[in-house]
mmCIF file with all atom_site columns, C-alpha atoms in Angstrom:
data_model
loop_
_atom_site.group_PDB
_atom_site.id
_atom_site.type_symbol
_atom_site.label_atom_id
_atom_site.label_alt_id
_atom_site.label_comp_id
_atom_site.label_asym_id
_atom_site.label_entity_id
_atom_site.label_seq_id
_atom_site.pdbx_PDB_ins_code
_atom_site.Cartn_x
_atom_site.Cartn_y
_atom_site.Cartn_z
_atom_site.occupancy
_atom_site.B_iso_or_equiv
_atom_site.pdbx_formal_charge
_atom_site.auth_seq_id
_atom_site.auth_comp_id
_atom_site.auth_asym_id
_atom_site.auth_atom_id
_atom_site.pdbx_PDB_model_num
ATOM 1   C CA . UNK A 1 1   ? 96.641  123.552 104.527 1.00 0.00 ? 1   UNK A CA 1
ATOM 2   C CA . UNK A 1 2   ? 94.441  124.160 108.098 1.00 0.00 ? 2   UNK A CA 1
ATOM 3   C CA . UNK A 1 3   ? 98.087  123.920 109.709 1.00 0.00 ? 3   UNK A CA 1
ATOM 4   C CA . UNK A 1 4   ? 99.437  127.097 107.905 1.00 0.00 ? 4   UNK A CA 1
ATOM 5   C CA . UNK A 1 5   ? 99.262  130.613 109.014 1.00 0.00 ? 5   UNK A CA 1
ATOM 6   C CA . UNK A 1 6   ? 98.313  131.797 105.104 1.00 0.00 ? 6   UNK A CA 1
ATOM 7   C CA . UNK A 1 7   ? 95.052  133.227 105.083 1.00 0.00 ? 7   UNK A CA 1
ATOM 8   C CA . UNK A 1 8   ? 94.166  131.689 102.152 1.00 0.00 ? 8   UNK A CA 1
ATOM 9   C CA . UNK A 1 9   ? 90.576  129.926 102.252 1.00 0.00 ? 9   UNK A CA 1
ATOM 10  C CA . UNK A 1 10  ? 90.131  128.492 98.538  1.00 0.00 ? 10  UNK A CA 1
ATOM 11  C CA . UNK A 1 11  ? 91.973  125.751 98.049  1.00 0.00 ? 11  UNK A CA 1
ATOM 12  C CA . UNK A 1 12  ? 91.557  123.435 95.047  1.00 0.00 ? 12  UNK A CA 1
ATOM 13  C CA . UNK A 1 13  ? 92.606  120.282 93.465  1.00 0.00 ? 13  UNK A CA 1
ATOM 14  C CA . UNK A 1 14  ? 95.297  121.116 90.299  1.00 0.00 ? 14  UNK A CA 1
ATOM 15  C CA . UNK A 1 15  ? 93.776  120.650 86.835  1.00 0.00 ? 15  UNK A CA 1
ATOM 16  C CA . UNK A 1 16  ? 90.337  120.100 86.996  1.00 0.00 ? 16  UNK A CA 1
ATOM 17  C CA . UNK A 1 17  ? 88.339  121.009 83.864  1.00 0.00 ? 17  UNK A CA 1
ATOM 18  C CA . UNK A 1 18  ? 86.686  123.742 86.224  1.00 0.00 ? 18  UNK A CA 1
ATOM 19  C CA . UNK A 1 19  ? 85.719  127.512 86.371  1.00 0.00 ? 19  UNK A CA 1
ATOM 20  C CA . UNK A 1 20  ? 88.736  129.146 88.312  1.00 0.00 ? 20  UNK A CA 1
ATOM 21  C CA . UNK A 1 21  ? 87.615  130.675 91.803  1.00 0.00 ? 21  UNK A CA 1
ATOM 22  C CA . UNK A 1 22  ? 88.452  134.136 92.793  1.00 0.00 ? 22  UNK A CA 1
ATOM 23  C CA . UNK A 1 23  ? 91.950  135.383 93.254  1.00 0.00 ? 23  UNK A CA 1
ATOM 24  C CA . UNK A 1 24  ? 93.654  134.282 95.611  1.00 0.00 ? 24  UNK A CA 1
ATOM 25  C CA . UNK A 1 25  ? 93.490  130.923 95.970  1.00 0.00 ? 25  UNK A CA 1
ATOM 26  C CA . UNK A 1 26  ? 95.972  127.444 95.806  1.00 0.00 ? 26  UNK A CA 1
ATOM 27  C CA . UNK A 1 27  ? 96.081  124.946 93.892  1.00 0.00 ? 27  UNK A CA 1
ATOM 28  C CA . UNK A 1 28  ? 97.315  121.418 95.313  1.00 0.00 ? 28  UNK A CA 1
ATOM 29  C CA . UNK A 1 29  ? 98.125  118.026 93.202  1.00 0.00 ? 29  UNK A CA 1
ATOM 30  C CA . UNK A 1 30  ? 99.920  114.663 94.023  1.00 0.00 ? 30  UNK A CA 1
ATOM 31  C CA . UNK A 1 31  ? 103.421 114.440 91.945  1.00 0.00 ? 31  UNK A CA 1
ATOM 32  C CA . UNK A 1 32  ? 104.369 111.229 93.256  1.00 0.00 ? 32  UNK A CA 1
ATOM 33  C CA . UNK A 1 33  ? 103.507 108.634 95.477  1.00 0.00 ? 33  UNK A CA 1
ATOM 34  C CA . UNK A 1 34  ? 106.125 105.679 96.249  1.00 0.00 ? 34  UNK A CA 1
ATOM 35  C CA . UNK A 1 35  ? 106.531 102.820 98.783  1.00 0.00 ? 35  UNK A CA 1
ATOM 36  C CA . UNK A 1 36  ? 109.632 102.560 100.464 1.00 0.00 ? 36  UNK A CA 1
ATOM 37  C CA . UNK A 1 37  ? 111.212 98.672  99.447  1.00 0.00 ? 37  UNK A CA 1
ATOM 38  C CA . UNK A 1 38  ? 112.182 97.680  102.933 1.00 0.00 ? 38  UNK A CA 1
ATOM 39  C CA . UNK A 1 39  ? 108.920 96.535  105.003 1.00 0.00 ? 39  UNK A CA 1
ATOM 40  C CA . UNK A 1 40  ? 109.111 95.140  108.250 1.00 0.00 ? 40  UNK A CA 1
ATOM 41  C CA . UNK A 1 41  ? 106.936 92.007  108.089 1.00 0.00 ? 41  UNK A CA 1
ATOM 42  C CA . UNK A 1 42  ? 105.695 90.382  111.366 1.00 0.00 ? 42  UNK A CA 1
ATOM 43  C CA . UNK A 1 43  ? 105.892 86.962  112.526 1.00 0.00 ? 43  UNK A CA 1
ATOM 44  C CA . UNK A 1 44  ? 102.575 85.870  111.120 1.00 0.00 ? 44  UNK A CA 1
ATOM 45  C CA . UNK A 1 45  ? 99.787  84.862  113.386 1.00 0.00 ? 45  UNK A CA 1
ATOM 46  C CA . UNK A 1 46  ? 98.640  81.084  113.981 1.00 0.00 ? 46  UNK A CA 1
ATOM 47  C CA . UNK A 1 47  ? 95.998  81.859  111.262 1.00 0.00 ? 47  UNK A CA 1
ATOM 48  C CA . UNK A 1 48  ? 98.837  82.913  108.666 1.00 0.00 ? 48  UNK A CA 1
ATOM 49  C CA . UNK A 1 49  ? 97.984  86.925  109.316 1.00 0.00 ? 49  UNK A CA 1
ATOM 50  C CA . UNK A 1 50  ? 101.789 88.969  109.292 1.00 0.00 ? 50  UNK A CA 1
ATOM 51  C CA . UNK A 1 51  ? 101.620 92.854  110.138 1.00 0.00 ? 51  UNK A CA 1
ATOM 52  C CA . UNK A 1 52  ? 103.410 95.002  107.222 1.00 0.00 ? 52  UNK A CA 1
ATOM 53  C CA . UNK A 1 53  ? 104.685 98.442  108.275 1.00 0.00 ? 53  UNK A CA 1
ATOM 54  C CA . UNK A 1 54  ? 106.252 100.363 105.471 1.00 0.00 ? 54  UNK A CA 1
ATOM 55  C CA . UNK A 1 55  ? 106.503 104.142 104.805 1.00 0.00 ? 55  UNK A CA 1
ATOM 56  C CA . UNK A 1 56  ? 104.970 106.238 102.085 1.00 0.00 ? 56  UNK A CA 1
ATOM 57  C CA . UNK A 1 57  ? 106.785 108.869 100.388 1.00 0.00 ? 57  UNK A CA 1
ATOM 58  C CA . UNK A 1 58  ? 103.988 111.598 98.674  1.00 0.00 ? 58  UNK A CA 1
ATOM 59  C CA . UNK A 1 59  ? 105.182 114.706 97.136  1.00 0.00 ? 59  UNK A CA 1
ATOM 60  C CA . UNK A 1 60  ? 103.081 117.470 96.088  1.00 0.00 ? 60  UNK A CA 1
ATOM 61  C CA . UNK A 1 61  ? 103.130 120.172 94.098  1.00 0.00 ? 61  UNK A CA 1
ATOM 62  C CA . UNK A 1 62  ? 101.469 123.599 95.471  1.00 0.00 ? 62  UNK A CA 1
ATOM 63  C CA . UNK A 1 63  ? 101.054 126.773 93.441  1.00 0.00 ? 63  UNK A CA 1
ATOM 64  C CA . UNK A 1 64  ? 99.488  130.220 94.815  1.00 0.00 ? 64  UNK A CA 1
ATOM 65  C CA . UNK A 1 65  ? 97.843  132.476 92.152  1.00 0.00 ? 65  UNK A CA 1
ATOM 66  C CA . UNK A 1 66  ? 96.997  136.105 92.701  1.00 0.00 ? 66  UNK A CA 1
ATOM 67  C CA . UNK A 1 67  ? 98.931  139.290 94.260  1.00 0.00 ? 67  UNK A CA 1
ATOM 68  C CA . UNK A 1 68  ? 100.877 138.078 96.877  1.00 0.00 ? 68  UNK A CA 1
ATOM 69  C CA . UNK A 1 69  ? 101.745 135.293 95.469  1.00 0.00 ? 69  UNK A CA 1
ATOM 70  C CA . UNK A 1 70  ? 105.503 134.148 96.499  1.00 0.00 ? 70  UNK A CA 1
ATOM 71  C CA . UNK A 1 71  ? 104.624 135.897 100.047 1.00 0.00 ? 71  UNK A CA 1
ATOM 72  C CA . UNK A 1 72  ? 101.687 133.541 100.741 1.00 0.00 ? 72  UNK A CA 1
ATOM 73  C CA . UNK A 1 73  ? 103.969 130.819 99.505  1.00 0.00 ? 73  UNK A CA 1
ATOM 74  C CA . UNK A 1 74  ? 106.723 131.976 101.866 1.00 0.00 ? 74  UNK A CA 1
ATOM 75  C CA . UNK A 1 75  ? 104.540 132.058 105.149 1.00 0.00 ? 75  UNK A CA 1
ATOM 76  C CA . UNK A 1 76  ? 103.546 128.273 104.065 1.00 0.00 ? 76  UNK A CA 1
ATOM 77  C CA . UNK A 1 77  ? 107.169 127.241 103.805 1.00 0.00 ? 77  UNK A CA 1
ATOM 78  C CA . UNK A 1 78  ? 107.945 128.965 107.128 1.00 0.00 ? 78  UNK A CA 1
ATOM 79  C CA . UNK A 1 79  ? 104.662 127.312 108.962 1.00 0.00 ? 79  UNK A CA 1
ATOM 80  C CA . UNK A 1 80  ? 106.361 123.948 107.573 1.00 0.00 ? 80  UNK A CA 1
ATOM 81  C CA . UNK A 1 81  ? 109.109 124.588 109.637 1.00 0.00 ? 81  UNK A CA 1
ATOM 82  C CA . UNK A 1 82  ? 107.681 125.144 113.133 1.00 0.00 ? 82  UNK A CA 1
ATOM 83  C CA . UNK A 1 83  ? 107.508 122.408 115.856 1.00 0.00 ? 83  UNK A CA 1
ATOM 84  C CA . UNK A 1 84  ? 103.692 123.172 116.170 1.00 0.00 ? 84  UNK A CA 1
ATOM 85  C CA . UNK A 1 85  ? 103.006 121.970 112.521 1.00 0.00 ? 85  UNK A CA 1
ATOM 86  C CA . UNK A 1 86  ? 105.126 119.410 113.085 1.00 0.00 ? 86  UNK A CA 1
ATOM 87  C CA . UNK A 1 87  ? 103.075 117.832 115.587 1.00 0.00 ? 87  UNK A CA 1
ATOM 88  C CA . UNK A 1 88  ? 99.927  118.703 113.949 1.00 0.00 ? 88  UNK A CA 1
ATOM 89  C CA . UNK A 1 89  ? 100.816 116.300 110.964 1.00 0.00 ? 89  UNK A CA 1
ATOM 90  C CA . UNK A 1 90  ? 102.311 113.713 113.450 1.00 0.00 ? 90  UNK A CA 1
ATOM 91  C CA . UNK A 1 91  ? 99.086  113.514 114.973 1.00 0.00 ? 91  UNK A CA 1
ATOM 92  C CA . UNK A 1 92  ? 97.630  113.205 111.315 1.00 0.00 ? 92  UNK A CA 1
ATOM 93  C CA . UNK A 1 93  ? 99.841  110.103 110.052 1.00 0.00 ? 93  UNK A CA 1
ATOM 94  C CA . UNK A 1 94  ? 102.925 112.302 108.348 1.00 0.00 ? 94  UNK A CA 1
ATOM 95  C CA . UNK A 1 95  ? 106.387 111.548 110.166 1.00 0.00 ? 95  UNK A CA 1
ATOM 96  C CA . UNK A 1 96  ? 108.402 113.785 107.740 1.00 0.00 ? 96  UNK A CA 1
ATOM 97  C CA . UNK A 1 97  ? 107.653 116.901 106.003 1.00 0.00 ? 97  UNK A CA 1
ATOM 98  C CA . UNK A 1 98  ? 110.782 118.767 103.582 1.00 0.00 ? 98  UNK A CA 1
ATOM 99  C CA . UNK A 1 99  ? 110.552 121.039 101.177 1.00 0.00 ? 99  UNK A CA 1
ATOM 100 C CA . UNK A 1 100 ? 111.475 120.130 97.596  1.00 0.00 ? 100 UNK A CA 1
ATOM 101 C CA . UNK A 1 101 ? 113.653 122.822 96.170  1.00 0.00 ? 101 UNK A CA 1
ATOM 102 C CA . UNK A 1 102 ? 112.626 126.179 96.875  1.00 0.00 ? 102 UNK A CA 1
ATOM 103 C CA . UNK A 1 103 ? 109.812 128.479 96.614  1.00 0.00 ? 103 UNK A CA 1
ATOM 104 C CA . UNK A 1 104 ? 109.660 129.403 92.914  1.00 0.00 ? 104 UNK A CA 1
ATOM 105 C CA . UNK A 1 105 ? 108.137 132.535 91.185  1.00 0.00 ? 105 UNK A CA 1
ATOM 106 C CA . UNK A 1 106 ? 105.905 131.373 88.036  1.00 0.00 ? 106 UNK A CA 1
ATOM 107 C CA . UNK A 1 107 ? 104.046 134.464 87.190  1.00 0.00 ? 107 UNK A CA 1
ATOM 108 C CA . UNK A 1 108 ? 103.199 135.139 83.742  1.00 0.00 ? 108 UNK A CA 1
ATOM 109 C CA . UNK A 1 109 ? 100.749 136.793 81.234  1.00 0.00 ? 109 UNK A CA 1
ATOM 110 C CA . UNK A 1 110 ? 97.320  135.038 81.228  1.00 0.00 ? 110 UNK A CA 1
ATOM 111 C CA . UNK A 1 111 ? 95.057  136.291 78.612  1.00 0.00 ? 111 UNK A CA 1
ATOM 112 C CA . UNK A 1 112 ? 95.863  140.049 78.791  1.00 0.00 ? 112 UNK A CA 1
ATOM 113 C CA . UNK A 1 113 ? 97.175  140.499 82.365  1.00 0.00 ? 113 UNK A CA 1
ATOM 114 C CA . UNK A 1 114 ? 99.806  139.512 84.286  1.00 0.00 ? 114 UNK A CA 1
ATOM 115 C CA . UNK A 1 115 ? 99.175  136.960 86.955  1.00 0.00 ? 115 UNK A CA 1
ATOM 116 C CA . UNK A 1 116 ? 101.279 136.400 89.861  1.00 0.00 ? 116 UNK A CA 1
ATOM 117 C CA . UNK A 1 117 ? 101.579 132.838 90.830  1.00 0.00 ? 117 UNK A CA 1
ATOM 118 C CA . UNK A 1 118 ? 104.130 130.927 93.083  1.00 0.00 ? 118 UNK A CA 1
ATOM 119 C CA . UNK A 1 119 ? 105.466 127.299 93.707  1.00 0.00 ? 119 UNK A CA 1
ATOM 120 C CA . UNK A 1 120 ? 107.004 124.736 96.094  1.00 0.00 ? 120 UNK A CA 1
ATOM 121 C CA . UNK A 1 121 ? 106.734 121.023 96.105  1.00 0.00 ? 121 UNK A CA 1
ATOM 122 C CA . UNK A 1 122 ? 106.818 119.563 99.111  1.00 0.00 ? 122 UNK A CA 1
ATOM 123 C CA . UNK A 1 123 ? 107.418 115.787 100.260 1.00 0.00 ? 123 UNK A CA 1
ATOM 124 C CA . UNK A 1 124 ? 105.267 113.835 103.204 1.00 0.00 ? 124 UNK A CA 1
ATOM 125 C CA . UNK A 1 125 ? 106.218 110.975 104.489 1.00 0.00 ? 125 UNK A CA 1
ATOM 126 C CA . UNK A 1 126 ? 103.663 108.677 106.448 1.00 0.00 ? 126 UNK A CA 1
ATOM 127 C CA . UNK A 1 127 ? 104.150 105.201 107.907 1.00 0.00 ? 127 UNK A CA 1
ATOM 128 C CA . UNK A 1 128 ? 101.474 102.506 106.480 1.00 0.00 ? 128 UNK A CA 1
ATOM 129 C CA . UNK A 1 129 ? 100.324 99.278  108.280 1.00 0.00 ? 129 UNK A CA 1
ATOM 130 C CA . UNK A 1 130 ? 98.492  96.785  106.784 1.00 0.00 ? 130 UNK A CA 1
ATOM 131 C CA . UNK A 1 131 ? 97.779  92.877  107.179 1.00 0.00 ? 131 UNK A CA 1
ATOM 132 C CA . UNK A 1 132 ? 98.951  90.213  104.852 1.00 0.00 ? 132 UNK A CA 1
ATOM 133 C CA . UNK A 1 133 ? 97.745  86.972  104.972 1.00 0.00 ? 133 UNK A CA 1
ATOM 134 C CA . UNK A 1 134 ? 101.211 84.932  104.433 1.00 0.00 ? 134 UNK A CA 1
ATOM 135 C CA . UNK A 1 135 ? 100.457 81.669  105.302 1.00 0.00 ? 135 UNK A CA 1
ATOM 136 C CA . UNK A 1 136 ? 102.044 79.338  107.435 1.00 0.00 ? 136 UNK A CA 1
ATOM 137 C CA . UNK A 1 137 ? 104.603 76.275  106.572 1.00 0.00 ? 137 UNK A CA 1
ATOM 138 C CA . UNK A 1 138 ? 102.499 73.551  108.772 1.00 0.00 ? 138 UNK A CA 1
ATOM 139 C CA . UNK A 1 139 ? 105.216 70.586  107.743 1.00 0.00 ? 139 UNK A CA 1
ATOM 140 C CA . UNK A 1 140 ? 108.734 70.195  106.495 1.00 0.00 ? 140 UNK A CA 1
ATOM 141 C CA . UNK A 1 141 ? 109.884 67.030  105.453 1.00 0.00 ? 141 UNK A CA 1
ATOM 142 C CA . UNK A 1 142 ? 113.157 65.935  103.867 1.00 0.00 ? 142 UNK A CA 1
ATOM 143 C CA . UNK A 1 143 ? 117.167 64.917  104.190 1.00 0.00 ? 143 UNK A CA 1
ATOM 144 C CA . UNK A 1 144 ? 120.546 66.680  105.201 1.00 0.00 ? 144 UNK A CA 1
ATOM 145 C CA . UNK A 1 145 ? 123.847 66.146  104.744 1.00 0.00 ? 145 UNK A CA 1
ATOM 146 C CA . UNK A 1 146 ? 125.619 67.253  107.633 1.00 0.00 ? 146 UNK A CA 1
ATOM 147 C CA . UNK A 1 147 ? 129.568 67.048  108.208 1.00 0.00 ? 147 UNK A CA 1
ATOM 148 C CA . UNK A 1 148 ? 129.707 63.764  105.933 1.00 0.00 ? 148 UNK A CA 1
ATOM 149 C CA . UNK A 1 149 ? 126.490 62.312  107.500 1.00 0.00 ? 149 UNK A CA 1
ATOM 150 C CA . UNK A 1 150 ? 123.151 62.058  106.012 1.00 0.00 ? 150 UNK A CA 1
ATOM 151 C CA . UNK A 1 151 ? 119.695 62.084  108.123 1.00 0.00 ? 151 UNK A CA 1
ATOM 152 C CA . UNK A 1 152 ? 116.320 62.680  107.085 1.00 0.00 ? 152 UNK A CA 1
ATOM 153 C CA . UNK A 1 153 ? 113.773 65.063  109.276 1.00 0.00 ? 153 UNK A CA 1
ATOM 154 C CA . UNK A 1 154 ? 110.544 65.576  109.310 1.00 0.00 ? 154 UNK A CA 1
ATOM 155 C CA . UNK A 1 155 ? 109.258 68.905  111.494 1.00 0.00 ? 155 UNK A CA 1
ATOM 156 C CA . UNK A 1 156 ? 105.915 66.542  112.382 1.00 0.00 ? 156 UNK A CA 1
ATOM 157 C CA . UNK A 1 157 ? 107.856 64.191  114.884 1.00 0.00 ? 157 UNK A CA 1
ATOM 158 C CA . UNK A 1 158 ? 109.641 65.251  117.502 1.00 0.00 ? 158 UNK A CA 1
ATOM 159 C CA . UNK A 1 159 ? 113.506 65.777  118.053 1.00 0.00 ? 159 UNK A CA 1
ATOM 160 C CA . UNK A 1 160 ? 115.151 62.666  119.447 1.00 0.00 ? 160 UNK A CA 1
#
């Protein structure tokens, strides 16, 4: 969260069998992760290797705990919305950023007291490229029937 203006410094992963810090701090864990179904594969290479570029949808769920909760939570949403952040997770691989819903308030009573704690999910979007080795069809051999008349071809020889 380096690209937000909330001063908050402690910032954990969500659920870990782990002593809490000190109030305040955020908590941050992965909801979702999903591959878009429509890749664009390359022409492959003479050695069978095709580029695959496909995006990544991530969407993650980030609570605040302590006083100040929702406010912390609201300068975050805010930061997400300014052309410097923007570019700041451009530069870092994430093409899209939206919010998920709205900032909600999930304080409650933990133990004895009441703890404030806020929540947003929010949704990244990053474009993946990989390699795939997808081989190459060296030869085709076989027979056509073309407007009533039947030939056979063979990709090896050449065209008449």
């Amino acid at each position: 969260l380096a690209w937000s203006a909330v001063p908050i410094t402690e910032v954990i992963e969500a659920d870990q069998n782990a002593p809490r810090p000190e109030l305040p701090f955020i908590t941050v864990k992965e909801l979702a992760r999903v591959e878009d179904e429509n890749a664009y594969v390359s022409e492959p290479s003479d050695d069978g290797l095709a580029e695959v570029f496909q995006n990544q949808t991530a969407t993650f769920s980030i609570q605040c705990f302590g006083d100040g909760a929702m406010s912390f939570m609201q300068e975050l949403k805010t930061s997400l919305d300014k052309p410097s952040v923007h570019l700041f997770l451009r530069q870092r691989g994430a093409i899209y950023v939206r919010l998920v819903g709205g900032l909600t308030d999930i304080s409650e009573v933990l133990g004895t007291k009441f703890e404030k704690r806020a929540n947003m999910d929010v949704e990244f979007r990053q474009g993946i490229e990989t390699q795939d080795d997808i081989g190459i069809i060296e030869r085709v051999i076989g027979t056509g029937t073309m407007d009533g008349e039947t030939s056979d071809f063979d990709t090896d020889n050449e065209a008449p």
